[in-house]
Short mmCIF file of C-alpha atoms in Angstrom, two decimals:
data_model
loop_
_atom_site.label_atom_id
_atom_site.label_comp_id
_atom_site.label_asym_id
_atom_site.label_seq_id
_atom_site.Cartn_x
_atom_site.Cartn_y
_atom_site.Cartn_z
CA MET S 1 143.57 163.93 181.57
CA GLY S 2 147.29 164.24 182.13
CA ASN S 3 150.15 164.65 179.80
CA HIS S 4 149.85 161.44 177.67
CA THR S 5 152.44 160.14 175.34
CA PHE S 6 151.41 158.96 171.85
CA LEU S 7 152.65 156.91 168.95
CA MET S 8 151.72 157.60 165.33
CA ALA S 9 150.27 154.48 163.61
CA SER S 10 150.33 154.05 159.96
CA LEU S 11 147.23 151.92 159.02
CA ARG S 12 148.54 151.56 155.45
CA ASP S 13 151.66 149.73 156.47
CA THR S 14 150.12 147.05 158.65
CA VAL S 15 152.22 143.89 158.56
CA GLY S 16 150.24 140.65 159.17
CA SER S 17 148.15 141.36 162.23
CA ASN S 18 150.69 143.92 163.53
CA MET S 19 150.08 147.65 163.55
CA SER S 20 152.93 149.71 162.17
CA PHE S 21 154.22 152.97 163.66
CA HIS S 22 156.39 155.82 162.54
CA CYS S 23 159.91 155.20 163.50
CA VAL S 24 162.10 157.42 165.60
CA ASP S 25 162.97 160.58 163.64
CA GLY S 26 160.92 159.67 160.63
CA ALA S 27 163.08 156.77 159.63
CA GLY S 28 160.31 154.66 157.92
CA TYR S 29 157.85 152.42 159.76
CA THR S 30 158.30 149.61 162.38
CA THR S 31 155.99 147.06 164.10
CA ASN S 32 158.36 147.21 167.11
CA ILE S 33 156.76 149.41 169.66
CA ASP S 34 160.08 150.28 171.26
CA LYS S 35 161.50 151.63 168.02
CA ALA S 36 158.49 153.95 167.40
CA HIS S 37 158.76 157.70 167.58
CA THR S 38 156.91 159.19 170.67
CA PHE S 39 154.86 162.37 170.59
CA THR S 40 153.49 164.62 173.41
CA LYS S 41 149.79 165.24 173.26
CA GLU S 42 150.38 168.63 171.68
CA GLU S 43 152.81 167.24 169.12
CA ALA S 44 150.36 164.39 168.31
CA GLN S 45 147.49 166.75 167.80
CA LYS S 46 149.58 169.08 165.53
CA TYR S 47 150.88 166.15 163.50
CA TRP S 48 147.31 164.69 163.18
CA ASP S 49 145.83 167.96 162.05
CA HIS S 50 147.85 167.85 158.93
CA ALA S 51 148.40 164.10 158.55
CA ARG S 52 147.29 161.67 155.85
CA SER S 53 143.99 159.66 156.28
CA PHE S 54 145.85 156.51 157.31
CA ASP S 55 148.04 158.22 160.08
CA LEU S 56 146.47 157.79 163.51
CA PRO S 57 147.84 158.93 166.93
CA VAL S 58 147.40 156.27 169.64
CA SER S 59 148.10 156.27 173.28
CA LEU S 60 151.48 154.58 174.18
CA HIS S 61 150.03 153.50 177.63
CA CYS S 62 147.15 151.75 175.94
CA ILE S 63 149.26 150.17 173.25
CA SER S 64 151.85 148.89 175.80
CA ALA S 65 149.17 147.44 178.03
CA LEU S 66 147.98 145.25 175.10
CA SER S 67 151.35 144.56 173.57
CA VAL S 68 152.49 141.04 172.72
CA TYR S 69 156.05 139.70 172.14
CA HIS S 70 156.56 138.31 168.55
CA VAL S 71 159.71 137.03 166.80
CA ASP S 72 160.41 138.00 163.20
CA CYS S 73 161.55 134.96 161.14
CA GLN S 74 164.24 137.15 159.51
CA ASN S 75 166.11 137.42 162.89
CA VAL S 76 166.47 133.68 163.77
CA PRO S 77 167.90 130.65 161.96
CA ALA S 78 165.61 128.87 159.43
CA GLU S 79 166.88 125.50 160.34
CA THR S 80 167.08 123.56 163.59
CA MET S 81 169.94 124.64 165.81
CA LEU S 82 171.28 122.24 168.40
CA VAL S 83 173.78 123.49 171.02
CA GLU S 84 175.67 121.17 173.28
CA GLY S 85 174.57 121.52 176.89
CA CYS S 86 171.41 123.56 176.11
CA GLU S 87 168.48 122.38 178.17
CA GLN S 88 165.95 124.99 176.98
CA TYR S 89 164.47 124.86 173.48
CA VAL S 90 161.53 126.39 171.69
CA GLY S 91 159.97 125.16 168.44
CA PHE S 92 158.26 127.02 165.69
CA LYS S 93 156.17 125.75 162.71
CA LYS S 94 157.78 125.49 159.32
CA SER S 95 156.16 127.63 156.56
CA ARG S 96 153.74 129.40 158.75
CA TRP S 97 153.81 133.11 159.35
CA ASP S 98 151.81 136.05 160.52
CA GLY S 99 153.36 138.63 158.29
CA ASN S 100 156.99 137.81 159.13
CA ASP S 101 156.21 136.52 162.66
CA LEU S 102 156.61 132.86 163.70
CA TYR S 103 154.04 130.51 165.25
CA TRP S 104 155.44 128.78 168.40
CA LEU S 105 154.44 125.43 170.04
CA CYS S 106 152.69 126.08 173.26
CA ALA S 107 151.56 123.94 176.15
CA ASP S 108 147.87 124.54 175.81
CA GLY S 109 146.56 124.23 172.23
CA ALA S 110 147.45 125.37 168.72
CA PRO S 111 150.67 127.21 167.89
CA VAL S 112 150.70 130.86 168.76
CA THR S 113 152.63 134.07 167.72
CA ASP S 114 152.84 135.12 171.26
CA PHE S 115 156.37 134.32 172.31
CA GLU S 116 155.56 134.60 175.96
CA ARG S 117 153.32 131.46 175.59
CA ALA S 118 155.92 129.37 173.78
CA LYS S 119 156.55 126.05 175.59
CA ILE S 120 160.12 125.48 176.73
CA TYR S 121 161.41 122.02 176.13
CA SER S 122 164.29 120.39 177.89
CA LYS S 123 165.30 118.84 174.52
CA PRO S 124 163.85 119.10 171.00
CA ASP S 125 161.50 116.57 169.63
CA LEU S 126 163.33 115.85 166.39
CA SER S 127 160.60 113.45 165.24
CA ARG S 128 158.44 116.43 164.33
CA ASP S 129 159.19 117.16 160.71
CA ASP S 130 157.00 120.28 160.67
CA THR S 131 158.92 122.02 163.50
CA ILE S 132 162.18 124.05 163.67
CA TRP S 133 164.03 123.94 167.06
CA LEU S 134 166.08 126.73 168.59
CA PRO S 135 167.64 127.39 171.91
CA PHE S 136 165.36 129.53 173.93
CA THR S 137 167.93 132.36 174.32
CA VAL S 138 168.40 132.58 170.47
CA ALA S 139 164.79 133.53 169.99
CA ASP S 140 164.33 135.44 173.33
CA VAL S 141 167.01 137.96 172.57
CA VAL S 142 165.30 139.11 169.28
CA LYS S 143 161.70 139.21 170.47
CA ARG S 144 159.94 142.58 170.16
CA ARG S 145 156.81 144.18 171.52
CA THR S 146 154.01 144.43 168.94
CA PHE S 147 150.37 145.49 168.89
CA ALA S 148 147.51 143.75 167.04
CA VAL S 149 145.75 146.27 164.77
CA ASP S 150 142.44 144.53 165.50
CA ALA S 151 142.72 145.60 169.12
CA LEU S 152 142.59 149.23 168.20
CA ASN S 153 139.91 151.10 170.20
CA ARG S 154 139.65 154.73 169.03
CA ARG S 155 137.48 155.87 171.91
CA THR S 156 139.85 154.66 174.59
CA MET S 157 143.15 155.09 172.85
CA ILE S 158 142.60 158.48 171.22
CA GLN S 159 139.43 160.37 172.16
CA SER S 160 139.51 159.69 175.93
CA LYS S 161 143.20 160.93 175.94
CA GLY S 162 142.26 164.36 174.78
CA LEU S 163 142.89 164.29 171.14
CA VAL S 164 140.29 165.84 168.79
CA MET S 165 139.63 164.50 165.34
CA PRO S 166 140.71 167.06 162.68
CA GLY S 167 138.10 168.87 160.81
CA TRP S 168 139.32 167.61 157.42
CA LEU S 169 139.05 163.99 158.66
CA LYS S 170 135.45 164.58 159.91
CA ARG S 171 134.47 165.95 156.47
CA GLU S 172 136.18 162.98 154.74
CA ASN S 173 134.34 160.43 157.01
CA ARG S 174 130.92 162.09 156.27
CA ARG S 175 131.55 162.00 152.56
CA LYS S 176 132.40 158.31 152.76
CA ALA S 177 129.31 157.50 154.89
CA ASN S 178 127.07 159.40 152.42
CA PHE S 179 128.56 158.03 149.25
CA THR S 180 126.33 155.46 147.47
CA GLY S 181 127.57 155.87 143.96
CA LYS S 182 124.19 157.38 142.86
CA VAL S 183 123.77 160.59 141.02
CA ARG S 184 120.97 163.25 141.55
CA TRP S 185 118.44 163.98 138.87
CA ASN S 186 115.38 166.15 138.83
CA CYS S 187 112.54 164.32 137.15
CA PRO S 188 111.57 166.04 133.78
CA GLY S 189 107.82 165.11 134.38
CA CYS S 190 107.22 166.39 137.98
CA GLY S 191 110.57 168.01 139.01
CA LYS S 192 111.00 165.82 142.08
CA ILE S 193 114.43 164.72 143.16
CA HIS S 194 115.47 161.26 142.05
CA TRP S 195 118.66 159.29 142.80
CA GLN S 196 119.93 156.68 140.35
CA LEU S 197 123.21 154.87 139.44
CA ASN S 198 122.92 155.74 135.79
CA PRO S 199 124.63 159.18 135.23
CA TYR S 200 123.72 159.43 131.61
CA ASP S 201 119.89 158.80 131.02
CA PHE S 202 116.94 159.39 133.28
CA ASP S 203 115.70 155.94 134.44
CA GLY S 204 112.20 157.09 135.20
CA CYS S 205 110.32 158.50 138.20
CA ALA S 206 109.39 156.61 141.31
CA HIS S 207 106.20 158.63 141.88
CA TRP S 208 103.12 156.91 140.53
CA ASP S 209 101.27 160.09 139.52
CA CYS S 210 104.14 161.35 137.42
CA PRO S 211 104.10 161.03 133.58
CA GLU S 212 107.66 159.63 133.86
CA TYR S 213 106.70 156.90 136.30
CA VAL S 214 107.88 153.38 135.46
CA ARG S 215 106.15 150.36 136.95
CA ARG S 216 109.54 148.71 138.03
CA PHE S 217 109.61 150.96 141.07
CA GLU S 218 106.71 148.93 142.43
CA ASP S 219 109.02 145.92 143.04
#
C-alpha cells in the first residue's frame, strides 16, 4: 500500500461545504489544505486510536485530487475595486456565501465557488448591481485549496490506504445503529421479552395467547 500521508479532519468544524483539518502543530483548524498538519500512516493510526469521534484521518493524495480553489470573503475587498490599466477582472455575487467563500460569475451557468471556473472580463460590467468587481490578481493571490466534505469516501480515503478503524469507534457505531430509544421488559404474564418506548409502565404484551395481551398490537 505504500507509505501514505494523511491529514486529520475535524468533522465538527466544517465551514460551509468545506472540510476542516487540524492545523500544523495543533494550532486550531483550517479549511486550507496547504495549512493542515500532515501525518505518516503510523502517526495517523496512533492519533485515530485515541481521537474524538469527529476526528478522522484522510489520505492527502485523495483530498488533493479532489481539491477546489475557493476565496474567503475576509481576504478581499467588499466593494468594487477599479485599477487603471487593469484588463482582467472577476466578479462575485453580493451577499452570497458558502461559509465564508464567495460565488464567482462563470462563463457557463450559475455562479460557482470554484475560483478556477471564474470568468475573466476585460472590463467590469458596472451595470450589474448585484456584483462586486475585483482585479483578477487581487483574488488569485488569496485563493486556497479546499475539499468538499460531501466528497468524503471513507473506503477509498481511509480503509484502502491501510488504516484500521479503532475498536472504540466500532463499538460506538454499533451502539448508534442499535439504538431505538426502546427499553426492554419481561412480560409479567408470559415472561416473553417485550420492547417499548415507555420506561415506566408495561404497555401490554404482543402475544395473543398471553393474559397481558392488548388488542392494539393487531394494528
